[in-house]
Coordinates of C-alpha atoms and ligand atoms in Angstrom, one line a residue:
M625 CA -19.2 9.5 -73.4
V626 CA -18.0 7.4 -70.6
D627 CA -20.6 6.5 -67.7
M628 CA -19.6 7.4 -64.1
T629 CA -18.9 4.1 -62.9
M630 CA -15.9 4.0 -65.6
H631 CA -14.5 7.6 -64.8
F632 CA -14.2 6.3 -61.0
R633 CA -12.8 2.8 -61.8
A634 CA -10.1 4.9 -64.3
Q635 CA -9.4 7.2 -61.9
R636 CA -9.2 5.1 -59.2
Q637 CA -6.8 2.8 -61.2
F638 CA -4.8 5.7 -62.3
I639 CA -4.3 6.5 -59.0
L640 CA -3.3 3.1 -57.6
L641 CA -1.0 3.2 -60.8
F642 CA 0.4 6.4 -60.0
L643 CA 1.2 5.1 -56.6
A644 CA 2.8 2.2 -58.1
M645 CA 5.1 3.7 -60.3
L646 CA 6.4 5.9 -57.6
F647 CA 7.3 2.6 -55.7
G648 CA 8.9 1.9 -59.1
V649 CA 7.0 -1.0 -60.7
T650 CA 5.7 -1.8 -63.8
F651 CA 2.1 -1.6 -65.1
A652 CA 2.3 -5.6 -64.4
G653 CA 3.3 -5.0 -61.1
A654 CA 0.6 -5.4 -58.7
A655 CA 0.7 -7.5 -56.2
D656 CA -1.1 -10.5 -54.1
V657 CA -3.6 -13.4 -54.7
D658 CA -7.1 -13.4 -56.2
I659 CA -8.9 -10.4 -55.4
C660 CA -7.7 -8.9 -58.7
N661 CA -9.7 -9.5 -61.6
Y662 CA -8.4 -8.5 -65.1
E663 CA -8.6 -9.0 -68.8
L664 CA -6.4 -10.3 -71.7
W665 CA -6.5 -8.9 -75.1
I666 CA -5.1 -10.8 -77.2
V667 CA -4.9 -9.8 -81.4
D668 CA -5.4 -12.3 -84.4
Q669 CA -3.3 -10.3 -87.3
A670 CA -5.1 -12.3 -90.0
D671 CA -7.7 -10.9 -91.7
S672 CA -11.6 -10.8 -90.3
N673 CA -12.9 -13.9 -92.6
N674 CA -16.4 -14.1 -94.0
G675 CA -16.5 -17.7 -94.1
T676 CA -14.9 -18.6 -97.4
A677 CA -12.1 -16.2 -97.6
L678 CA -9.8 -13.7 -95.4
I679 CA -11.8 -10.2 -96.4
G680 CA -8.1 -8.1 -96.9
Y681 CA -8.2 -6.3 -93.6
G682 CA -9.7 -6.4 -90.3
G683 CA -8.7 -9.1 -87.7
Y684 CA -9.7 -10.0 -84.4
I685 CA -9.1 -9.2 -80.8
H686 CA -9.9 -12.1 -78.4
I687 CA -11.1 -11.3 -74.9
F688 CA -10.3 -13.7 -71.9
N689 CA -10.7 -12.4 -68.1
N690 CA -9.4 -14.5 -65.3
S691 CA -12.2 -16.2 -64.4
N692 CA -11.7 -18.5 -67.4
F693 CA -8.7 -18.7 -69.6
K694 CA -10.1 -21.4 -71.8
R695 CA -12.6 -19.6 -73.5
P696 CA -13.3 -15.7 -74.4
C697 CA -15.6 -13.5 -73.1
D698 CA -15.9 -11.3 -76.2
I699 CA -14.4 -11.7 -79.6
V700 CA -14.3 -8.2 -81.3
D701 CA -14.5 -8.4 -85.3
L702 CA -11.9 -5.5 -86.2
G703 CA -13.5 -6.0 -90.0
A704 CA -16.5 -4.7 -88.9
E705 CA -16.8 -1.0 -86.6
T706 CA -13.4 -0.7 -86.5
A707 CA -12.8 -0.8 -90.5
Q708 CA -15.8 1.3 -90.7
L709 CA -14.7 3.9 -88.6
C710 CA -11.1 3.5 -90.4
F711 CA -12.4 3.7 -93.5
Q712 CA -14.7 6.9 -93.0
R713 CA -12.0 8.7 -91.4
T714 CA -8.6 7.7 -93.5
G715 CA -10.3 6.2 -96.7
A716 CA -9.0 3.1 -96.4
Y717 CA -9.5 -0.1 -94.6
P718 CA -7.1 -1.2 -91.9
V719 CA -4.7 -4.2 -92.0
R720 CA -2.6 -6.6 -89.8
P721 CA -3.8 -5.3 -86.3
H722 CA -0.1 -6.1 -84.7
M723 CA 0.6 -4.6 -81.1
L724 CA -2.1 -3.7 -78.6
F725 CA -1.4 -1.7 -75.4
F726 CA -3.5 -0.4 -72.5
N727 CA -3.4 3.0 -70.7
L728 CA -2.1 3.2 -67.6
A729 CA -5.6 3.2 -66.2
G730 CA -6.6 -0.2 -68.3
S731 CA -9.7 2.4 -69.7
H732 CA -8.4 2.2 -72.9
A733 CA -6.6 0.4 -75.9
I734 CA -4.4 1.6 -78.6
L735 CA -4.3 -0.9 -81.4
A736 CA -1.2 -0.6 -84.1
F737 CA -2.4 -2.0 -87.8
V738 CA 1.1 -2.4 -89.2
A739 CA 0.4 -2.9 -92.7
S740 CA -1.8 -0.4 -93.2
G741 CA -0.3 2.3 -90.5
H742 CA -3.6 3.0 -88.6
V743 CA -3.7 3.6 -84.9
V744 CA -7.4 2.7 -83.2
I745 CA -7.8 3.7 -79.7
F746 CA -11.1 1.7 -77.8
R747 CA -12.9 2.4 -74.6
A748 CA -12.1 -0.7 -73.1
A749 CA -15.2 -1.3 -71.0
D750 CA -17.9 -1.3 -74.1
R751 CA -15.2 -2.2 -76.7
K752 CA -16.1 0.7 -78.7
P753 CA -13.4 1.9 -81.4
L754 CA -13.4 6.0 -80.2
T755 CA -11.2 7.1 -83.2
C756 CA -8.8 6.4 -86.2
F757 CA -5.6 7.6 -87.5
R758 CA -3.3 6.4 -89.9
S759 CA 0.3 7.7 -89.9
T760 CA 1.8 10.0 -92.3
P761 CA 3.8 8.9 -95.2
G762 CA 7.8 9.2 -94.8
F763 CA 10.9 7.6 -96.1
N764 CA 10.1 6.5 -99.8
G765 CA 6.3 7.6 -99.2
L766 CA 6.2 4.6 -97.0
R767 CA 3.8 4.6 -93.9
Q768 CA 3.0 1.5 -91.0
A769 CA 2.4 1.6 -87.5
H770 CA 4.4 -0.9 -85.9
A771 CA 3.7 -0.2 -82.1
A772 CA 1.6 2.9 -81.0
I773 CA 2.4 2.8 -77.1
P774 CA 0.7 5.0 -74.5
T775 CA 3.6 7.1 -72.7
R776 CA 4.0 6.5 -68.6
N777 CA 3.2 10.3 -68.1
N778 CA -0.5 9.3 -69.3
K779 CA -0.4 12.2 -71.9
H780 CA 0.3 10.9 -75.2
I781 CA 0.7 7.9 -77.5
I782 CA 4.2 7.3 -79.5
V783 CA 3.8 5.7 -82.7
A784 CA 6.8 3.8 -84.3
N785 CA 6.2 4.4 -88.3
Q786 CA 8.4 1.6 -89.3
N787 CA 8.5 1.5 -92.9
G788 CA 8.2 5.4 -92.9
K789 CA 11.2 6.1 -90.7
Q790 CA 9.3 8.3 -88.6
V791 CA 8.3 8.6 -85.0
E792 CA 4.8 10.3 -84.5
R793 CA 3.0 11.0 -81.2
I794 CA -0.8 11.5 -80.7
N795 CA -1.5 13.7 -77.9
V796 CA -4.3 12.4 -75.6
D797 CA -6.8 13.2 -72.4
W798 CA -7.9 9.8 -71.4
E799 CA -11.0 11.3 -69.1
R800 CA -12.2 13.4 -71.5
E801 CA -11.5 11.3 -74.6
E802 CA -9.9 13.4 -76.5
F803 CA -7.4 12.5 -79.3
V804 CA -4.9 14.6 -81.5
Y805 CA -2.9 13.4 -84.0
D806 CA 0.0 16.3 -83.5
L807 CA 1.6 16.4 -86.8
N808 CA 3.8 19.0 -85.4
A809 CA 5.6 16.2 -83.3
T810 CA 6.8 13.8 -86.3
L811 CA 10.2 13.6 -85.9
A812 CA 12.0 11.5 -89.7
L813 CA 15.1 9.6 -88.6
Y814 CA 16.2 9.6 -92.4
G815 CA 17.4 12.0 -94.8
N816 CA 18.6 15.3 -93.2
C817 CA 18.0 14.1 -89.6
T818 CA 21.1 14.7 -87.2
T819 CA 21.5 13.8 -83.7
P820 CA 22.4 16.6 -81.0
N821 CA 26.1 15.5 -81.4
G822 CA 26.0 16.5 -85.6
L823 CA 26.2 13.0 -86.4
P824 CA 23.6 12.1 -89.4
C825 CA 20.4 9.9 -87.7
E826 CA 21.0 7.3 -90.5
S827 CA 23.8 6.1 -91.8
P828 CA 25.7 2.5 -92.7
D829 CA 28.5 2.6 -90.3
L830 CA 26.1 4.3 -87.3
R831 CA 22.5 3.1 -87.7
P832 CA 22.1 2.0 -90.9
D833 CA 18.1 1.2 -91.3
N834 CA 16.1 3.8 -88.8
A835 CA 12.7 1.9 -89.0
P836 CA 11.4 2.2 -85.8
I837 CA 10.6 -0.5 -84.1
C838 CA 9.2 -0.2 -80.2
P839 CA 9.0 3.0 -78.1
P840 CA 8.6 2.1 -74.9
S841 CA 8.6 4.9 -72.3
L842 CA 9.5 6.6 -68.8
A843 CA 7.2 9.1 -66.6
D844 CA 9.9 10.9 -65.4
P845 CA 12.3 11.7 -67.2
T846 CA 9.8 11.9 -70.1
L847 CA 11.8 9.7 -72.6
T848 CA 10.9 6.7 -74.8
F849 CA 13.7 4.1 -76.0
V850 CA 13.2 4.1 -79.6
T851 CA 14.7 1.0 -81.3
L852 CA 15.7 0.4 -85.1
R853 CA 15.7 -1.8 -87.1
G854 CA 19.5 -2.1 -88.2
G855 CA 20.7 -1.5 -84.6
G856 CA 21.4 1.6 -82.6
M857 CA 18.8 3.7 -80.9
F858 CA 17.4 7.0 -80.1
V859 CA 16.1 8.2 -76.3
I860 CA 13.5 10.8 -77.3
D861 CA 12.1 13.6 -75.3
Y862 CA 8.3 12.7 -76.0
T863 CA 7.0 15.9 -74.6
K864 CA 9.0 18.2 -76.9
T865 CA 7.3 19.6 -80.3
P866 CA 8.9 17.9 -82.3
L867 CA 9.8 15.2 -80.7
A868 CA 13.6 15.6 -79.7
I869 CA 16.8 13.3 -79.3
A870 CA 18.0 13.2 -76.1
A871 CA 20.8 10.4 -76.6
E872 CA 22.0 8.4 -79.7
Y873 CA 23.6 4.9 -79.7
D874 CA 25.3 3.5 -82.4
K875 CA 24.8 -0.3 -83.7
S876 CA 27.7 -2.0 -82.0
T877 CA 26.2 -0.7 -78.7
I878 CA 22.2 -1.6 -79.2
G879 CA 22.0 -4.2 -81.5
A880 CA 19.3 -4.5 -84.2
N881 CA 15.1 -5.3 -83.9
G882 CA 14.8 -4.7 -80.4
C883 CA 11.2 -5.0 -78.7
G884 CA 10.6 -5.6 -75.2
G885 CA 11.6 -2.5 -73.3
V886 CA 10.4 -2.5 -70.0
S887 CA 11.7 -0.7 -66.9
T888 CA 11.7 -0.9 -63.0
K889 CA 13.3 0.9 -59.8
H890 CA 16.0 3.1 -61.8
Y891 CA 16.6 0.8 -65.1
M892 CA 15.0 0.2 -68.6
Y893 CA 16.0 -3.0 -70.3
I894 CA 16.2 -3.4 -73.8
N895 CA 16.8 -5.8 -75.8
S896 CA 17.7 -6.7 -79.2
G897 CA 16.6 -9.9 -81.7
G898 CA 16.8 -11.3 -85.1
G899 CA 13.4 -12.1 -86.8
T900 CA 14.1 -10.6 -90.4
A901 CA 15.2 -12.0 -93.5
S902 CA 18.8 -9.7 -93.5
N903 CA 19.1 -10.5 -89.6
L904 CA 18.3 -14.2 -88.9
Y905 CA 19.0 -14.3 -85.3
G906 CA 19.8 -12.2 -82.3
F907 CA 19.8 -12.4 -78.6
K908 CA 20.9 -9.6 -76.5
V909 CA 19.9 -8.1 -73.6
Y910 CA 20.7 -4.4 -72.3
K911 CA 19.8 -2.6 -68.8
L912 CA 20.2 1.0 -69.2
P913 CA 19.6 3.5 -66.2
T914 CA 16.6 5.7 -66.0
R915 CA 18.7 8.8 -65.4
G916 CA 21.5 10.4 -67.4
Y917 CA 20.4 11.6 -70.6
S918 CA 21.4 14.7 -71.9
S919 CA 21.8 15.7 -75.6
A920 CA 25.2 17.0 -74.2
N921 CA 26.4 13.6 -73.9
A922 CA 28.9 12.1 -76.2
P923 CA 27.3 9.4 -78.3
N924 CA 26.3 5.8 -76.4
V925 CA 26.0 7.9 -73.1
P926 CA 25.3 6.5 -70.5
A927 CA 26.4 3.4 -71.4
P928 CA 24.2 0.1 -71.3
K929 CA 25.3 -3.2 -69.4
I930 CA 25.3 -5.8 -71.0
I931 CA 23.0 -8.5 -69.5
A932 CA 23.3 -11.1 -72.8
N933 CA 24.9 -11.4 -76.1
D934 CA 24.2 -15.0 -77.3
S935 CA 25.5 -15.0 -81.1
T936 CA 25.8 -18.8 -80.8
G937 CA 22.6 -20.2 -82.6
D938 CA 19.0 -19.9 -83.7
R939 CA 18.1 -17.0 -81.0
D940 CA 15.5 -14.5 -81.5
A941 CA 14.8 -12.2 -78.2
H942 CA 11.7 -10.6 -78.4
F943 CA 9.1 -8.9 -75.7
A944 CA 10.4 -9.1 -72.3
G945 CA 8.9 -8.9 -68.7
I946 CA 9.9 -8.1 -64.9
L947 CA 8.6 -10.1 -61.9
H948 CA 8.4 -8.6 -58.6
N949 CA 8.1 -10.4 -55.0
K950 CA 5.5 -9.4 -52.6
R951 CA 6.7 -6.5 -51.1
M952 CA 7.0 -5.2 -54.8
N953 CA 10.8 -5.4 -55.3
P954 CA 11.8 -6.7 -58.7
T955 CA 13.1 -10.2 -58.6
Y956 CA 13.8 -11.4 -62.3
Y957 CA 13.8 -10.2 -65.7
W958 CA 12.5 -12.6 -68.3
Q959 CA 13.7 -12.6 -71.9
P960 CA 11.3 -14.8 -74.4
D961 CA 12.9 -16.4 -77.4
R962 CA 10.9 -16.7 -79.8
A963 CA 13.3 -19.2 -81.9
Q964 CA 13.8 -21.5 -79.3
S965 CA 10.5 -21.0 -77.3
V966 CA 12.2 -21.0 -74.1
I967 CA 12.2 -18.0 -71.5
D968 CA 15.7 -17.1 -70.3
V969 CA 15.6 -16.0 -66.4
F970 CA 18.0 -13.0 -65.2
S971 CA 18.1 -12.4 -62.0
F972 CA 17.2 -8.1 -61.2
N973 CA 20.0 -8.1 -58.3
T974 CA 22.9 -9.6 -59.6
D975 CA 22.2 -9.9 -63.5
K976 CA 23.4 -13.6 -63.6
F977 CA 21.7 -15.9 -66.2
V978 CA 19.6 -18.0 -63.3
N979 CA 17.3 -20.4 -65.3
R980 CA 15.7 -21.4 -68.8
I981 CA 11.9 -21.9 -69.0
D982 CA 11.2 -24.6 -71.9
L983 CA 7.7 -23.9 -73.0
K984 CA 7.7 -27.5 -74.9
A985 CA 8.7 -29.0 -71.8
T986 CA 5.1 -29.5 -70.9
N987 CA 4.4 -31.2 -74.1
L988 CA 1.6 -29.1 -74.8
S989 CA 2.7 -27.8 -78.1
T990 CA 6.0 -29.2 -80.2
D991 CA 6.8 -25.4 -81.4
P992 CA 4.9 -22.7 -79.0
T993 CA 6.8 -19.6 -80.5
P994 CA 6.1 -17.0 -78.0
D995 CA 5.6 -13.5 -79.3
A996 CA 4.6 -11.0 -77.0
L997 CA 4.2 -11.6 -72.9
V998 CA 2.1 -10.3 -70.0
I999 CA 2.1 -10.9 -66.1
S1000 CA -0.3 -11.0 -63.9
P1001 CA -0.9 -8.4 -61.2
T1002 CA -0.3 -11.0 -58.4
M1003 CA 2.5 -12.5 -60.1
A1004 CA 0.5 -16.0 -60.1
Y1005 CA 0.7 -16.4 -64.1
A1006 CA 1.9 -14.8 -66.7
F1007 CA 0.2 -15.1 -70.6
V1008 CA 2.5 -15.2 -74.2
S1009 CA 0.6 -15.0 -77.4
L1010 CA 1.6 -18.2 -79.5
R1011 CA 2.2 -17.6 -83.2
G1012 CA 0.3 -19.2 -85.9
L1013 CA 0.8 -21.8 -88.7
I1014 CA 1.1 -19.0 -91.5
P1015 CA 2.8 -16.4 -90.0
L1016 CA 2.1 -12.7 -90.8
S1017 CA 4.8 -10.7 -89.7
A1018 CA 8.4 -11.1 -88.9
D1019 CA 10.5 -13.9 -91.2
P1020 CA 8.9 -17.3 -90.8
H1021 CA 12.1 -19.0 -89.9
V1022 CA 11.5 -17.8 -85.9
S1023 CA 7.8 -16.6 -86.6
T1024 CA 6.3 -19.7 -87.6
G1025 CA 4.1 -21.8 -84.8
S1026 CA 2.4 -24.9 -84.2
S1027 CA -0.2 -23.6 -81.9
P1028 CA -2.1 -20.5 -82.5
G1029 CA -3.5 -19.2 -79.1
L1030 CA -3.4 -17.8 -75.7
G1031 CA -0.4 -19.7 -73.5
V1032 CA -1.3 -19.5 -69.6
L1033 CA 2.1 -20.0 -67.8
V1034 CA 1.9 -20.6 -63.8
V1035 CA 4.6 -18.6 -62.2
K1036 CA 6.7 -20.1 -59.1
N1037 CA 9.4 -18.4 -56.8
Y1038 CA 8.8 -14.8 -57.7
G1039 CA 9.5 -16.0 -61.1
R1040 CA 12.6 -18.1 -60.8
T1041 CA 10.3 -21.0 -62.6
A1042 CA 7.4 -21.2 -64.6
R1043 CA 5.7 -24.1 -66.6
L1044 CA 3.4 -23.4 -69.8
A1045 CA 0.2 -25.0 -67.8
S1046 CA -2.2 -24.8 -70.8
I1047 CA -3.1 -23.1 -74.3
S1048 CA -6.5 -21.4 -75.4
S1049 CA -7.0 -21.9 -79.1
I1050 CA -7.8 -19.2 -81.2
T1051 CA -9.0 -20.3 -84.6
N1052 CA -9.6 -18.1 -87.7
I1053 CA -10.7 -21.4 -90.4
V1054 CA -10.9 -20.8 -93.7
N1055 CA -11.7 -23.7 -96.2
G1056 CA -10.2 -25.9 -92.8
T1057 CA -7.2 -24.2 -92.5
N1058 CA -6.6 -22.2 -89.2
R1059 CA -5.3 -18.9 -90.6
A1060 CA -5.1 -17.2 -86.9
D1061 CA -1.9 -15.3 -86.0
P1062 CA -2.2 -14.4 -82.6
H1063 CA 0.1 -11.2 -82.0
G1064 CA -0.3 -8.2 -79.9
L1065 CA -1.3 -8.8 -76.2
D1066 CA -2.1 -6.8 -73.2
L1067 CA -3.5 -7.0 -70.0
R1068 CA -5.7 -4.6 -68.0
V1069 CA -7.2 -4.5 -63.9
T1070 CA -10.8 -4.6 -64.2
S1071 CA -11.4 -4.5 -60.2
D1072 CA -11.3 -1.8 -57.7
S1073 CA -9.7 -4.1 -55.1
C1074 CA -6.2 -4.3 -56.7
D1075 CA -5.3 -1.4 -54.1
V1076 CA -4.8 -4.1 -51.3
A1077 CA -1.9 -4.7 -53.6
Y1078 CA -0.1 -2.0 -52.7
T1079 CA -0.8 -0.7 -49.1
Ligands
NAG1315 C1 -10.9 -21.3 -100.3 O1 -11.6 -22.2 -101.2 C2 -12.5 -21.2 -102.5 C3 -12.9 -22.2 -103.4 O2 -12.5 -23.4 -103.6 C4 -11.0 -20.6 -103.0 O3 -12.0 -20.0 -104.2 C5 -10.5 -19.9 -102.4 O4 -9.5 -19.3 -102.8 C6 -10.1 -20.3 -100.9 N1 -9.4 -19.3 -100.3 C7 -8.3 -19.5 -99.4 C8 -8.0 -18.4 -98.6 O5 -7.5 -20.6 -99.4
NAG1316 C1 -16.1 -13.4 -98.8 O1 -14.6 -12.3 -99.1 C2 -14.2 -12.8 -100.5 C3 -13.0 -12.2 -100.8 O2 -13.0 -10.5 -100.4 C4 -15.2 -12.4 -101.6 O3 -14.7 -13.0 -102.6 C5 -16.4 -13.2 -101.4 O4 -17.2 -13.1 -102.1 C6 -16.9 -13.5 -99.8 N1 -18.1 -14.1 -99.5 C7 -19.1 -14.0 -98.9 C8 -19.7 -14.7 -98.4 O5 -19.5 -12.9 -98.6
NAG1317 C1 -15.6 -13.5 -67.9 O1 -15.6 -14.8 -69.0 C2 -16.9 -15.7 -68.9 C3 -16.2 -16.6 -70.1 O2 -15.2 -17.1 -70.9 C4 -17.8 -15.2 -68.9 O3 -19.0 -15.8 -68.9 C5 -17.7 -13.9 -67.8 O4 -19.3 -13.1 -68.4 C6 -17.1 -12.9 -67.7 N1 -16.7 -12.2 -66.8 C7 -16.9 -11.0 -66.5 C8 -17.2 -10.1 -65.6 O5 -16.9 -10.4 -67.9
NAG1318 C1 0.7 22.8 -85.0 O1 1.5 24.2 -85.4 C2 0.6 24.6 -85.8 C3 1.2 25.8 -86.3 O2 2.0 26.7 -85.3 C4 -0.8 25.4 -84.8 O3 -1.5 26.3 -85.2 C5 -1.2 24.0 -84.4 O4 -2.3 24.3 -83.4 C6 -0.3 22.9 -84.1 N1 -1.0 21.8 -83.7 C7 -0.9 21.2 -82.6 C8 -1.3 19.8 -82.4 O5 -0.5 21.8 -82.0
NAG1319 C1 15.3 18.6 -93.9 O1 14.0 17.5 -94.8 C2 12.8 17.8 -95.2 C3 12.2 17.0 -96.0 O2 13.2 16.3 -96.6 C4 12.5 19.4 -95.0 O3 11.2 19.4 -94.8 C5 13.0 19.5 -93.8 O4 12.8 21.4 -94.0 C6 14.7 19.7 -94.1 N1 15.5 20.3 -92.5 C7 16.5 21.2 -92.8 C8 17.4 21.4 -91.4 O5 17.2 21.1 -93.9
NAG1320 C1 28.8 -10.2 -78.5 O1 29.2 -11.0 -79.0 C2 29.8 -11.6 -79.9 C3 30.1 -12.8 -80.5 O2 31.1 -13.3 -78.8 C4 31.1 -10.6 -79.9 O3 31.6 -10.6 -81.3 C5 30.4 -9.0 -79.8 O4 31.4 -8.0 -79.7 C6 29.9 -9.0 -78.8 N1 29.1 -7.9 -78.6 C7 28.7 -7.1 -77.5 C8 28.3 -5.7 -77.4 O5 29.7 -7.5 -76.1
NAG1321 C1 7.1 -34.7 -72.6 O1 7.6 -36.1 -73.4 C2 8.8 -36.2 -73.1 C3 9.2 -37.7 -74.4 O2 8.0 -38.2 -74.6 C4 9.1 -37.1 -71.8 O3 10.1 -37.5 -71.4 C5 8.2 -35.9 -70.7 O4 8.1 -36.6 -69.5 C6 7.1 -35.2 -71.1 N1 6.9 -34.3 -70.1 C7 5.4 -34.4 -69.5 C8 5.5 -32.7 -68.4 O5 4.5 -34.7 -69.8

């Protein structure tokens, strides 16, 4: 059970974040000065090591706090208690911890193991793994968990079972720490699946490869935007059982391999990237409304506005962020590019490209390779996970980095500019080689004082 302090803190933060949602800001969208304390959890997706070898499962979560970005305050070895819990519950060890997200209150973390399909829920305060699930075999008997994202109505986790080509749901009560893998909710996106328009979910001309990649959500309406490996997208009502398609997009409207849905005010940004051997490069950004979705609509409605479409070179749009000013109004949309190690900055109001932040400019790394991105509650800093020398996900042509670690960016002008100010190295040394491959990253507020930001 959670102690009372935790309960209090979680509830308080939930209320604050709920207020923040009313004003239409994202989780990262708090404001103002240094009274706000937080933690960063960054995941090394290489296996745990035993001194002489990688053991074939596990991995590490490195936990930093805002009093010291240089040194982690904790390291969770996923090859220990977490691996034992998963083995006990599912008969298999968890492999390749990939994406990590906190719930709205920041009281719990959800970690998806992409290779084995495990999803582990941690209590953040004491770093304890509470439960371990495994996704259901789907397409060709395969299962994965590419990303498991808590819904913004605070009641579910949506699991992108990538190679299984299924979207799955965990029902949660964060206060009671009750978690149910709801098999009745599973939506298979292959085979006989059809859309409300009667079209095949998966087909070569519409959506050729329905491996779900990332499922970011809205609180109201209760929709998740599920990007697909081969292009196209489904907007799904995540409260329906089974999960129900509310809108369908084809590959010519929403490109392949998107991961980085972020919402603010009345918009949801969705991107499309490269990163796979069959789709080397991609750099597209779309801005969609948060309302107007209905199963009675024709395909590709409501239409996305194209913010960026760069097919000129070696580019890979991946992850995303929205910056806000002190009045909590969105200022800029950031689109990181894993191939070029830059962040393209677009005005929220005009949708115009206004700046390019080059992570190589401060000469801290020759090939930073940013993967996940979070922005501090005060907008003073942004953080990126920087990939390793031996990347374990995405195609190496974009995912190989030269400086595995936590990149700290100092943000200026409400996000119009920024510079990579430091890199905290993350290591996982086997036989003298650093095998660390930082990937998942999220931030949780740990102080009660951030409410100042919302008043
Ligand atoms: C580390 O070195 C040992 C002894 O040379 C070798 O057996 C082992 O395969 C190496 N491990 C890795 C991960 O390269
Ligand atoms: C480390 O793990 C490797 C691979 O599982 C194993 O062969 C080796 O015996 C282990 N070494 C120790 C010291 O436990
Ligand atoms: C923050 O991290 C530092 C080490 O990096 C540690 O000494 C300190 O205790 C941590 N603070 C909290 C509140 O966890
Ligand atoms: C799934 O459906 C069955 C049969 O209707 C029901 O007994 C069960 O409680 C449902 N599971 C959940 C998690 O709702
Ligand atoms: C679709 O296929 C699945 C599994 O192949 C099956 O369980 C289900 O009943 C089928 N649904 C329809 C509507 O035919
Ligand atoms: C993106 O740009 C390419 C090349 O300029 C063009 O062929 C394609 O139609 C554009 N896509 C969209 C959706 O505008
Ligand atoms: C980075 O290196 C380049 C080339 O040596 C140099 O021109 C530039 O001033 C350096 N930038 C910084 C911030 O040190």
